[in-house]
Short mmCIF file of C-alpha atoms in Angstrom, two decimals:
data_model
loop_
_atom_site.label_atom_id
_atom_site.label_comp_id
_atom_site.label_asym_id
_atom_site.label_seq_id
_atom_site.Cartn_x
_atom_site.Cartn_y
_atom_site.Cartn_z
CA UNK A 1 -0.01 -0.05 0.28
CA UNK A 2 1.68 3.15 -1.22
CA UNK A 3 1.53 6.41 -3.00
CA UNK A 4 3.68 6.91 -6.31
CA UNK A 5 4.45 10.19 -7.82
CA UNK A 6 5.76 9.85 -10.75
CA UNK A 7 7.98 13.06 -12.06
CA UNK A 8 8.78 12.94 -15.77
CA UNK A 9 9.98 15.55 -18.37
CA UNK A 10 7.50 16.34 -21.35
CA UNK A 11 7.00 13.13 -23.77
CA UNK A 12 9.14 10.59 -21.45
CA UNK A 13 6.56 8.25 -21.40
CA UNK A 14 5.93 9.02 -17.71
CA UNK A 15 2.23 9.13 -18.23
CA UNK A 16 2.03 5.45 -20.06
CA UNK A 17 4.38 4.34 -17.27
CA UNK A 18 1.79 5.46 -14.53
CA UNK A 19 -1.03 4.21 -16.28
CA UNK A 20 0.49 0.59 -16.65
CA UNK A 21 1.42 0.33 -12.84
CA UNK A 22 -1.90 1.77 -11.70
CA UNK A 23 -3.56 -1.18 -13.70
CA UNK A 24 -1.24 -3.76 -12.57
CA UNK A 25 -1.37 -2.55 -8.86
CA UNK A 26 -4.91 -1.67 -8.99
CA UNK A 27 -4.38 1.68 -7.57
CA UNK A 28 -6.11 4.88 -9.03
CA UNK A 29 -4.05 6.68 -11.18
CA UNK A 30 -4.58 10.47 -11.29
CA UNK A 31 -2.73 13.76 -12.81
CA UNK A 32 -5.40 16.23 -14.67
CA UNK A 33 -8.13 15.27 -12.20
CA UNK A 34 -6.15 17.24 -9.36
CA UNK A 35 -6.67 20.55 -11.58
CA UNK A 36 -10.15 19.50 -12.11
CA UNK A 37 -11.19 19.28 -8.41
CA UNK A 38 -9.09 22.32 -7.47
CA UNK A 39 -10.82 24.31 -10.34
CA UNK A 40 -14.08 22.93 -8.98
CA UNK A 41 -13.76 23.40 -5.32
CA UNK A 42 -11.93 27.01 -5.72
CA UNK A 43 -14.09 27.88 -8.31
CA UNK A 44 -11.34 28.82 -10.69
CA UNK A 45 -11.20 28.53 -14.55
CA UNK A 46 -9.31 24.99 -15.15
CA UNK A 47 -7.11 27.08 -18.05
CA UNK A 48 -5.70 29.33 -15.24
CA UNK A 49 -4.76 26.49 -12.61
CA UNK A 50 -3.32 24.23 -15.57
CA UNK A 51 -0.71 27.67 -16.47
CA UNK A 52 -0.27 28.00 -13.16
CA UNK A 53 1.42 24.59 -12.82
CA UNK A 54 2.86 25.01 -16.13
CA UNK A 55 4.76 28.12 -16.38
CA UNK A 56 7.11 29.25 -14.08
CA UNK A 57 6.00 32.24 -12.00
CA UNK A 58 7.22 35.69 -13.44
CA UNK A 59 8.59 38.45 -11.04
CA UNK A 60 5.02 40.28 -11.18
CA UNK A 61 3.19 37.03 -10.17
CA UNK A 62 5.15 36.49 -7.30
CA UNK A 63 4.88 40.09 -5.86
CA UNK A 64 1.50 39.45 -6.64
CA UNK A 65 0.83 35.91 -5.37
CA UNK A 66 -1.58 35.03 -8.18
CA UNK A 67 0.07 31.99 -9.27
CA UNK A 68 0.88 31.22 -5.42
CA UNK A 69 -2.28 30.81 -4.77
CA UNK A 70 -3.54 28.87 -7.78
CA UNK A 71 -0.45 26.58 -6.77
CA UNK A 72 -1.37 26.34 -3.29
CA UNK A 73 -5.23 25.38 -4.64
CA UNK A 74 -3.58 22.46 -6.87
CA UNK A 75 -1.29 21.07 -4.17
CA UNK A 76 -4.53 20.79 -1.57
CA UNK A 77 -6.75 18.90 -4.06
CA UNK A 78 -3.43 17.38 -4.58
CA UNK A 79 -2.68 16.15 -0.95
CA UNK A 80 -6.49 15.39 -0.45
CA UNK A 81 -6.56 13.10 -2.81
CA UNK A 82 -3.14 11.06 -1.91
CA UNK A 83 -4.64 10.99 1.79
CA UNK A 84 -7.11 8.44 0.42
CA UNK A 85 -3.53 6.63 -0.16
CA UNK A 86 -3.56 4.16 -3.34
CA UNK A 87 -2.75 6.39 -5.70
CA UNK A 88 -0.37 6.78 -8.71
CA UNK A 89 0.46 10.40 -9.51
CA UNK A 90 1.97 11.90 -12.44
CA UNK A 91 2.78 15.54 -13.16
CA UNK A 92 4.42 17.95 -11.58
CA UNK A 93 5.80 18.45 -7.91
CA UNK A 94 3.99 15.57 -6.26
CA UNK A 95 6.90 14.22 -4.99
CA UNK A 96 8.32 17.46 -3.55
CA UNK A 97 5.15 18.38 -1.48
CA UNK A 98 5.38 14.57 0.00
CA UNK A 99 9.41 14.44 0.78
CA UNK A 100 9.08 13.79 4.65
CA UNK A 101 5.97 11.24 3.90
CA UNK A 102 7.17 7.51 4.29
CA UNK A 103 5.02 5.51 2.32
CA UNK A 104 5.54 7.57 -0.69
CA UNK A 105 7.87 6.09 -3.89
CA UNK A 106 9.09 8.79 -6.05
CA UNK A 107 10.30 8.08 -8.96
CA UNK A 108 11.68 10.09 -12.52
CA UNK A 109 10.85 9.14 -15.79
CA UNK A 110 13.67 10.33 -18.18
CA UNK A 111 14.15 9.94 -21.76
CA UNK A 112 17.12 10.78 -24.01
CA UNK A 113 16.34 13.98 -25.87
CA UNK A 114 16.64 12.80 -29.71
CA UNK A 115 14.23 10.26 -28.66
CA UNK A 116 11.34 12.54 -27.57
CA UNK A 117 11.99 15.02 -30.50
CA UNK A 118 11.25 11.82 -32.94
CA UNK A 119 7.99 11.52 -31.04
CA UNK A 120 6.98 15.28 -30.91
CA UNK A 121 8.28 15.76 -34.49
CA UNK A 122 5.92 12.68 -35.65
CA UNK A 123 2.93 13.58 -33.25
CA UNK A 124 2.63 17.16 -34.43
CA UNK A 125 4.03 17.14 -37.73
CA UNK A 126 6.58 19.21 -36.90
CA UNK A 127 10.43 19.74 -38.28
CA UNK A 128 13.41 17.66 -35.94
CA UNK A 129 14.40 21.49 -35.10
CA UNK A 130 10.97 22.81 -34.30
CA UNK A 131 10.48 19.90 -31.77
CA UNK A 132 13.81 20.47 -30.26
CA UNK A 133 13.06 24.27 -29.31
CA UNK A 134 9.57 23.03 -28.39
CA UNK A 135 11.00 20.34 -25.93
CA UNK A 136 13.96 22.79 -24.84
CA UNK A 137 11.61 25.10 -23.93
CA UNK A 138 8.97 23.34 -22.10
CA UNK A 139 12.25 21.66 -20.23
CA UNK A 140 13.18 24.91 -18.71
CA UNK A 141 10.45 26.11 -18.06
CA UNK A 142 9.57 22.94 -16.03
CA UNK A 143 13.04 23.63 -14.48
CA UNK A 144 12.61 26.99 -13.82
CA UNK A 145 8.71 26.44 -11.94
CA UNK A 146 10.44 23.74 -9.58
CA UNK A 147 13.38 25.99 -8.60
CA UNK A 148 11.52 29.10 -8.19
CA UNK A 149 8.60 27.29 -6.13
CA UNK A 150 10.88 24.66 -4.07
CA UNK A 151 14.52 25.71 -4.52
CA UNK A 152 15.48 22.62 -6.13
CA UNK A 153 16.34 21.03 -9.28
CA UNK A 154 13.82 18.62 -10.55
CA UNK A 155 16.93 16.63 -12.27
CA UNK A 156 18.30 16.17 -9.33
CA UNK A 157 18.43 12.30 -8.52
CA UNK A 158 18.43 12.86 -5.13
CA UNK A 159 15.00 13.72 -4.71
CA UNK A 160 13.81 10.47 -5.95
CA UNK A 161 13.72 6.89 -5.08
CA UNK A 162 14.03 5.74 -8.74
CA UNK A 163 15.54 7.56 -11.55
CA UNK A 164 14.65 5.33 -15.00
CA UNK A 165 15.89 6.36 -17.70
CA UNK A 166 13.61 5.31 -20.82
CA UNK A 167 16.21 4.96 -23.67
CA UNK A 168 17.48 1.23 -23.44
CA UNK A 169 15.13 0.61 -20.83
CA UNK A 170 11.29 0.03 -21.82
CA UNK A 171 8.05 1.08 -20.74
CA UNK A 172 7.75 -2.50 -19.15
CA UNK A 173 10.71 -2.35 -17.67
CA UNK A 174 10.38 0.81 -15.83
CA UNK A 175 6.81 -0.74 -15.01
CA UNK A 176 8.48 -3.78 -13.34
CA UNK A 177 10.99 -1.90 -11.41
CA UNK A 178 7.70 0.47 -9.99
CA UNK A 179 5.80 -2.42 -8.98
CA UNK A 180 8.70 -4.23 -7.32
CA UNK A 181 9.84 -1.12 -5.26
CA UNK A 182 6.48 -0.02 -4.04
CA UNK A 183 5.86 -3.58 -2.43
CA UNK A 184 9.14 -2.54 -0.49
CA UNK A 185 8.83 -3.32 3.41
CA UNK A 186 9.91 0.52 4.04
CA UNK A 187 7.22 1.93 1.76
CA UNK A 188 4.12 0.09 4.05
CA UNK A 189 1.68 2.70 5.03
CA UNK A 190 2.01 3.50 8.90
CA UNK A 191 -0.56 4.97 10.81
CA UNK A 192 1.64 8.08 11.45
CA UNK A 193 2.66 8.61 7.94
CA UNK A 194 -0.92 8.36 6.93
CA UNK A 195 -1.54 10.93 9.52
CA UNK A 196 1.34 13.10 7.85
CA UNK A 197 -0.56 13.11 4.77
CA UNK A 198 -3.65 14.17 6.12
CA UNK A 199 -1.89 16.84 8.13
CA UNK A 200 -0.33 17.85 4.96
CA UNK A 201 -3.71 18.00 3.18
CA UNK A 202 -5.16 20.49 6.31
CA UNK A 203 -2.44 22.54 6.26
CA UNK A 204 -2.38 22.93 2.31
CA UNK A 205 -5.79 24.19 2.55
CA UNK A 206 -5.30 26.71 5.25
CA UNK A 207 -2.62 28.15 3.42
CA UNK A 208 -5.05 28.31 0.73
CA UNK A 209 -6.90 30.52 2.58
CA UNK A 210 -4.43 32.66 3.91
CA UNK A 211 -3.53 33.23 0.14
CA UNK A 212 -7.08 33.72 -0.89
CA UNK A 213 -7.01 36.43 1.79
CA UNK A 214 -3.93 38.50 0.15
CA UNK A 215 -1.33 37.03 2.91
CA UNK A 216 1.76 34.26 2.26
CA UNK A 217 2.32 32.35 5.35
CA UNK A 218 3.73 29.10 5.81
CA UNK A 219 1.75 26.44 7.74
CA UNK A 220 2.39 23.39 9.52
CA UNK A 221 0.01 20.95 11.06
CA UNK A 222 0.56 18.31 13.70
CA UNK A 223 -2.71 16.05 14.35
CA UNK A 224 -4.89 19.14 13.47
CA UNK A 225 -2.70 21.66 15.85
CA UNK A 226 -1.99 24.03 13.09
CA UNK A 227 0.85 26.72 13.24
CA UNK A 228 0.73 29.90 10.83
CA UNK A 229 3.89 31.31 10.42
CA UNK A 230 4.02 34.79 8.93
CA UNK A 231 6.18 37.87 8.32
CA UNK A 232 3.44 40.07 8.75
CA UNK A 233 4.05 42.59 11.68
CA UNK A 234 1.55 43.82 14.44
CA UNK A 235 -0.31 45.84 12.42
CA UNK A 236 -1.91 42.96 10.38
CA UNK A 237 -2.03 40.35 13.24
CA UNK A 238 -6.04 41.52 13.74
CA UNK A 239 -6.63 40.56 10.08
CA UNK A 240 -4.60 37.42 10.21
CA UNK A 241 -6.61 36.31 13.86
CA UNK A 242 -10.23 37.14 11.62
CA UNK A 243 -9.35 34.62 9.14
CA UNK A 244 -8.31 32.22 11.72
CA UNK A 245 -11.76 32.51 13.30
CA UNK A 246 -13.69 32.20 9.75
CA UNK A 247 -11.48 28.73 9.35
CA UNK A 248 -12.97 27.14 12.51
CA UNK A 249 -16.33 26.33 10.78
CA UNK A 250 -14.92 26.37 6.74
CA UNK A 251 -12.39 23.64 7.37
CA UNK A 252 -13.12 20.38 9.00
CA UNK A 253 -10.16 18.28 11.33
CA UNK A 254 -8.84 21.43 12.85
CA UNK A 255 -8.47 20.92 16.61
CA UNK A 256 -6.36 24.43 17.20
CA UNK A 257 -4.58 27.12 15.14
CA UNK A 258 -1.65 29.45 16.65
CA UNK A 259 -0.29 32.25 14.45
CA UNK A 260 3.60 32.68 14.70
CA UNK A 261 5.05 36.38 13.66
CA UNK A 262 8.62 36.71 12.92
CA UNK A 263 9.53 32.85 13.33
CA UNK A 264 11.23 31.31 10.64
CA UNK A 265 9.37 28.27 9.71
CA UNK A 266 10.26 25.17 9.41
CA UNK A 267 11.51 22.92 6.47
CA UNK A 268 8.10 20.71 6.81
CA UNK A 269 6.07 23.78 6.64
CA UNK A 270 3.80 24.35 2.90
CA UNK B 1 29.97 -10.35 -22.40
CA UNK B 2 27.55 -8.89 -20.07
CA UNK B 3 28.65 -5.44 -18.24
CA UNK B 4 27.08 -4.17 -15.06
CA UNK B 5 28.41 -1.32 -14.00
CA UNK B 6 27.86 0.03 -10.54
CA UNK B 7 28.47 3.47 -9.38
CA UNK B 8 27.83 4.99 -5.73
CA UNK B 9 28.18 7.67 -3.30
CA UNK B 10 29.61 5.46 -0.79
CA UNK B 11 32.43 2.92 -1.68
CA UNK B 12 31.11 0.53 0.77
CA UNK B 13 27.55 0.45 -0.20
CA UNK B 14 28.69 0.38 -4.16
CA UNK B 15 31.39 -2.76 -3.42
CA UNK B 16 28.48 -4.52 -1.29
CA UNK B 17 26.01 -4.19 -4.16
CA UNK B 18 28.24 -5.34 -6.99
CA UNK B 19 29.76 -7.96 -4.93
CA UNK B 20 26.75 -9.83 -4.15
CA UNK B 21 25.25 -8.98 -7.85
CA UNK B 22 28.43 -10.51 -9.17
CA UNK B 23 27.80 -13.67 -6.71
CA UNK B 24 23.92 -14.01 -8.04
CA UNK B 25 25.06 -13.93 -11.36
CA UNK B 26 27.85 -16.01 -11.45
CA UNK B 27 30.07 -12.60 -13.03
CA UNK B 28 33.22 -11.52 -12.21
CA UNK B 29 33.74 -8.58 -10.02
CA UNK B 30 36.06 -5.51 -11.02
CA UNK B 31 36.60 -3.06 -8.37
CA UNK B 32 39.81 -0.86 -7.29
CA UNK B 33 41.80 -3.82 -6.56
CA UNK B 34 42.68 -4.55 -9.94
CA UNK B 35 44.90 -0.73 -9.63
CA UNK B 36 47.69 -3.29 -8.00
CA UNK B 37 47.82 -4.88 -11.24
CA UNK B 38 48.13 -1.73 -13.32
CA UNK B 39 50.24 -0.19 -10.81
CA UNK B 40 52.96 -3.37 -11.56
CA UNK B 41 52.59 -3.58 -14.93
CA UNK B 42 53.49 -0.15 -15.72
CA UNK B 43 56.33 0.38 -12.74
CA UNK B 44 53.98 3.13 -10.96
CA UNK B 45 52.53 3.90 -7.52
CA UNK B 46 49.32 2.14 -7.05
CA UNK B 47 48.28 5.66 -5.15
CA UNK B 48 48.49 7.49 -8.34
CA UNK B 49 46.52 5.58 -10.45
CA UNK B 50 43.85 6.06 -7.68
CA UNK B 51 44.54 9.79 -7.66
CA UNK B 52 44.10 9.96 -11.09
CA UNK B 53 40.66 8.55 -11.30
CA UNK B 54 39.66 10.76 -7.93
CA UNK B 55 41.28 14.04 -8.17
CA UNK B 56 41.00 16.95 -10.79
CA UNK B 57 44.12 18.02 -11.79
CA UNK B 58 45.73 21.07 -9.99
CA UNK B 59 49.13 22.52 -10.04
CA UNK B 60 49.93 20.90 -6.88
CA UNK B 61 48.77 17.31 -7.80
CA UNK B 62 48.88 15.08 -10.65
CA UNK B 63 49.69 17.04 -14.04
CA UNK B 64 47.23 16.70 -16.76
CA UNK B 65 49.95 14.80 -19.08
CA UNK B 66 50.34 12.10 -16.56
CA UNK B 67 46.50 11.96 -15.29
CA UNK B 68 45.64 11.06 -19.21
CA UNK B 69 48.62 8.24 -18.98
CA UNK B 70 47.57 6.97 -16.04
CA UNK B 71 43.92 7.04 -17.09
CA UNK B 72 44.83 4.89 -20.31
CA UNK B 73 46.69 2.40 -18.40
CA UNK B 74 43.81 1.78 -16.19
CA UNK B 75 41.19 2.04 -19.16
CA UNK B 76 43.33 -0.03 -21.47
CA UNK B 77 43.55 -2.89 -18.64
CA UNK B 78 39.60 -2.75 -17.55
CA UNK B 79 38.56 -3.21 -21.23
CA UNK B 80 40.46 -5.68 -21.94
CA UNK B 81 39.12 -7.75 -18.86
CA UNK B 82 35.92 -6.61 -19.67
CA UNK B 83 36.08 -8.28 -23.24
CA UNK B 84 37.20 -11.31 -21.38
CA UNK B 85 33.71 -12.24 -19.13
CA UNK B 86 30.55 -11.15 -17.60
CA UNK B 87 31.37 -8.74 -15.33
CA UNK B 88 29.98 -6.30 -13.09
CA UNK B 89 32.30 -3.38 -12.39
CA UNK B 90 32.35 -0.83 -9.53
CA UNK B 91 34.93 2.24 -8.74
CA UNK B 92 36.67 2.37 -12.13
CA UNK B 93 34.42 5.33 -13.70
CA UNK B 94 33.68 2.81 -16.25
CA UNK B 95 30.27 4.01 -17.18
CA UNK B 96 31.80 7.47 -18.09
CA UNK B 97 34.07 5.61 -20.65
CA UNK B 98 31.67 2.96 -21.78
CA UNK B 99 28.57 5.43 -23.12
CA UNK B 100 28.30 4.34 -26.44
CA UNK B 101 28.28 0.84 -25.73
CA UNK B 102 24.92 -0.90 -25.75
CA UNK B 103 25.01 -4.23 -23.65
CA UNK B 104 26.41 -2.11 -20.43
CA UNK B 105 23.64 -1.57 -17.92
CA UNK B 106 24.77 1.54 -16.03
CA UNK B 107 23.17 1.39 -12.37
CA UNK B 108 23.63 4.48 -10.15
CA UNK B 109 22.83 3.80 -6.37
CA UNK B 110 22.45 6.90 -4.03
CA UNK B 111 23.25 5.69 -0.24
CA UNK B 112 20.77 5.92 2.35
CA UNK B 113 21.71 10.19 3.77
CA UNK B 114 21.23 9.18 7.12
CA UNK B 115 23.32 6.12 7.03
CA UNK B 116 26.14 7.67 4.85
CA UNK B 117 26.57 10.93 7.05
CA UNK B 118 26.70 8.67 10.57
CA UNK B 119 28.85 6.45 8.85
CA UNK B 120 31.11 9.10 7.50
CA UNK B 121 30.99 10.92 11.23
CA UNK B 122 32.03 7.78 12.76
CA UNK B 123 34.79 6.76 10.32
CA UNK B 124 36.16 10.43 10.85
CA UNK B 125 35.41 10.88 14.12
CA UNK B 126 33.31 14.14 13.26
CA UNK B 127 30.03 16.16 13.95
CA UNK B 128 27.24 15.09 11.67
CA UNK B 129 27.21 18.76 10.44
CA UNK B 130 30.77 18.13 9.40
CA UNK B 131 30.00 14.94 7.60
CA UNK B 132 27.13 16.60 5.89
CA UNK B 133 29.47 19.54 4.70
CA UNK B 134 32.30 16.57 3.81
CA UNK B 135 29.62 14.72 1.70
CA UNK B 136 28.47 17.53 -0.35
CA UNK B 137 31.82 18.70 -0.67
CA UNK B 138 33.04 15.26 -1.99
CA UNK B 139 29.77 15.35 -4.30
CA UNK B 140 30.69 18.66 -6.17
CA UNK B 141 34.52 17.20 -6.68
CA UNK B 142 33.01 13.81 -8.42
CA UNK B 143 31.01 15.93 -10.52
CA UNK B 144 34.21 18.55 -11.36
CA UNK B 145 36.43 15.47 -11.69
CA UNK B 146 34.00 13.69 -14.18
CA UNK B 147 33.52 16.58 -16.19
CA UNK B 148 37.18 18.11 -16.59
CA UNK B 149 38.66 14.18 -16.82
CA UNK B 150 35.59 12.47 -18.78
CA UNK B 151 33.67 15.45 -20.30
CA UNK B 152 30.20 13.91 -18.68
CA UNK B 153 28.82 14.85 -15.40
CA UNK B 154 28.95 11.69 -13.01
CA UNK B 155 25.66 13.20 -11.39
CA UNK B 156 23.50 13.67 -14.25
CA UNK B 157 21.16 11.01 -14.15
CA UNK B 158 20.53 10.62 -17.76
CA UNK B 159 23.93 9.03 -17.65
CA UNK B 160 22.87 6.03 -16.03
CA UNK B 161 19.61 3.58 -17.32
CA UNK B 162 18.36 3.64 -13.59
CA UNK B 163 19.10 5.28 -10.32
CA UNK B 164 18.13 4.12 -7.19
CA UNK B 165 18.30 5.72 -3.70
CA UNK B 166 18.55 3.46 -0.78
CA UNK B 167 16.63 5.85 1.31
CA UNK B 168 13.54 3.85 0.47
CA UNK B 169 14.16 0.89 -1.43
CA UNK B 170 16.30 -2.05 0.34
CA UNK B 171 19.21 -3.55 -1.30
CA UNK B 172 18.31 -7.05 -1.60
CA UNK B 173 15.42 -5.20 -4.27
CA UNK B 174 17.89 -3.42 -5.90
CA UNK B 175 19.86 -6.39 -6.50
CA UNK B 176 16.71 -8.15 -7.42
CA UNK B 177 16.12 -5.60 -10.25
CA UNK B 178 19.60 -5.27 -11.54
CA UNK B 179 19.87 -9.13 -12.06
CA UNK B 180 16.54 -9.52 -13.83
CA UNK B 181 17.51 -6.20 -16.03
CA UNK B 182 20.57 -7.80 -17.03
CA UNK B 183 18.75 -10.85 -18.55
CA UNK B 184 16.90 -8.54 -20.81
CA UNK B 185 18.32 -9.17 -25.07
CA UNK B 186 19.21 -5.88 -24.76
CA UNK B 187 21.90 -6.43 -22.70
CA UNK B 188 23.10 -8.89 -24.05
CA UNK B 189 26.27 -8.29 -26.24
CA UNK B 190 25.73 -8.06 -30.22
CA UNK B 191 28.35 -7.92 -32.93
CA UNK B 192 28.27 -4.34 -33.17
CA UNK B 193 28.25 -3.56 -29.45
CA UNK B 194 31.20 -5.85 -28.74
CA UNK B 195 33.22 -4.29 -31.81
CA UNK B 196 32.75 -0.92 -30.60
CA UNK B 197 34.28 -2.17 -26.85
CA UNK B 198 37.29 -3.41 -29.03
CA UNK B 199 37.63 -0.25 -30.50
CA UNK B 200 37.36 1.59 -27.25
CA UNK B 201 40.00 -0.83 -25.76
CA UNK B 202 42.19 -0.58 -28.57
CA UNK B 203 42.48 3.24 -28.63
CA UNK B 204 43.58 3.31 -24.88
CA UNK B 205 45.99 0.62 -25.73
CA UNK B 206 47.46 2.45 -28.60
CA UNK B 207 47.02 6.20 -26.09
CA UNK B 208 49.04 4.52 -23.39
CA UNK B 209 51.87 3.59 -25.44
CA UNK B 210 52.14 6.97 -26.98
CA UNK B 211 51.60 8.92 -24.23
CA UNK B 212 54.75 7.50 -22.46
CA UNK B 213 56.73 9.52 -25.38
CA UNK B 214 54.55 12.40 -26.56
CA UNK B 215 51.68 14.30 -25.01
CA UNK B 216 48.86 16.30 -26.44
CA UNK B 217 47.61 13.46 -28.76
CA UNK B 218 44.06 11.89 -29.58
CA UNK B 219 43.60 8.14 -31.02
CA UNK B 220 40.30 7.01 -33.00
CA UNK B 221 40.55 2.93 -33.69
CA UNK B 222 38.06 1.65 -35.54
CA UNK B 223 38.31 -2.44 -36.57
CA UNK B 224 42.32 -2.47 -36.31
CA UNK B 225 42.60 0.89 -37.94
CA UNK B 226 43.84 3.58 -35.67
CA UNK B 227 44.16 7.14 -36.42
CA UNK B 228 46.74 9.54 -34.03
CA UNK B 229 46.04 13.35 -34.49
CA UNK B 230 49.00 15.31 -32.78
CA UNK B 231 50.86 18.66 -33.03
CA UNK B 232 54.31 18.99 -34.18
CA UNK B 233 56.83 21.34 -35.59
CA UNK B 234 57.09 21.41 -39.25
CA UNK B 235 60.69 19.77 -39.24
CA UNK B 236 59.91 17.00 -36.41
CA UNK B 237 56.72 16.18 -38.28
CA UNK B 238 58.22 13.38 -40.02
CA UNK B 239 60.11 12.11 -37.25
CA UNK B 240 57.31 12.10 -34.90
CA UNK B 241 54.75 10.29 -37.40
CA UNK B 242 57.41 7.41 -38.04
CA UNK B 243 58.05 6.70 -34.35
CA UNK B 244 53.98 6.76 -33.62
CA UNK B 245 53.78 4.49 -36.58
CA UNK B 246 56.50 2.13 -35.13
CA UNK B 247 54.95 2.24 -31.18
CA UNK B 248 51.54 1.58 -32.56
CA UNK B 249 52.39 -0.91 -35.45
CA UNK B 250 54.03 -3.45 -32.51
CA UNK B 251 50.63 -3.48 -30.66
CA UNK B 252 48.58 -6.38 -31.21
CA UNK B 253 45.24 -6.21 -33.78
CA UNK B 254 46.55 -2.97 -35.02
CA UNK B 255 46.42 -3.39 -39.03
CA UNK B 256 46.63 0.10 -40.25
CA UNK B 257 48.01 3.19 -39.02
CA UNK B 258 47.25 6.83 -39.92
CA UNK B 259 49.42 9.45 -38.54
CA UNK B 260 47.54 13.53 -38.78
CA UNK B 261 49.87 16.45 -37.77
CA UNK B 262 48.83 19.74 -37.02
CA UNK B 263 51.45 22.71 -36.17
CA UNK B 264 51.86 24.38 -32.85
CA UNK B 265 50.97 27.76 -32.84
CA UNK B 266 53.02 30.33 -31.12
CA UNK B 267 51.13 31.09 -27.56
CA UNK B 268 48.38 29.04 -28.28
#
């Protein structure tokens, strides 16, 4: 019983691998569904959320927090989904949100540029050069996105449990490896690791609410006890307290909320 | 001959996985112990050979000329052994110079970070914080060395077929995955991939001999034909070409030799 996140470069066959793994292990396979759920829950057009997760935030976006809000919505929907367990997720950033959760198998699927160029050129009926430009731009955008939001390089293999190169290895090899690794004892779901995912889902939802009101905060949750870390001074504290009061009825599962001002947020905060 | 290369950020972890895999598959296991034989064959200290594999060339360490020569000795020796038998190879940087050989399964192993930190801390009798810094520094050095010496980034996952992190996946599972994968027909040698290996072996064998007398050479080999590129002053060109031809011509397997020279440019 595990959560499997599959991070992939564009056209690296990650989607196909994810679908095959989910079919073999009888897990649910999700990707775009997360965006649809976020769109439905927060009443934001799907296209805006898709753009937020695809394009790196510009300087203006970072100041206004527009994209950050959308990303928080998506992560909140993602964390809610994975809390149900037995999930194969393929897409951006899944592994980064779940770094501290034990029962998550983090996989990255990569493929050689030449191989990807052939696929894109054939699929879109464009020249190899055009396909190359498209792929390089796409890779750079994904890299920028992860670097700006999580300050890590998606190509860093230490972020994953398995990095599979679909070059000499095939999709079926990748499926075999992932299914074998998913049954490792270390990846068994425990009560505490499941609670961690539930806490993450809660923290993401709280963060999304704060961002909605224009406050960029970091949030942790421990068995429903929420700590909100903010850089806002005393002048804005009453506004934050007001949001906290509103949260009580709005989000289920919260035991207690505290706001910490001027304190550095821990690494595990969302 | 099937080949598995195992590269790891921890010597111990890499060795254990390589030895166990070799034992299960009944393959030969090659590690740093062969450096003693290379050192004996060429009459040089073993330590210098290890430094050629690990250190970035610097004005205080090995010179680039010596490093190239020692690396050619190591590569020629390793490749010769790899051509003989099914082999699991670790810590000899084989994944960095067997890049175009299709039947090589290249595996990268990342140790459990917590275990690695505590092991380094106890081995070196330092705090865990210092051990963490030491590991980071060593990783940077590996990256710089691979880039300078082999012109590839060792930390780049696309250099491997598979990279496994021991943080969540146990060693037994990794060994199972490796042993099953190598039995796939994609990792069985075919005539073309064996020819590629033989060519690389010949290149390094020729290089090792010529580098004893001349530096600044590039060697390409294809099915017994060897092309050597070098630099020479106009008046020494003929003499240099002849001595290279004589040296390379004596080596077994060399059928044709071509020497291409370009002139030295002052100040370049």
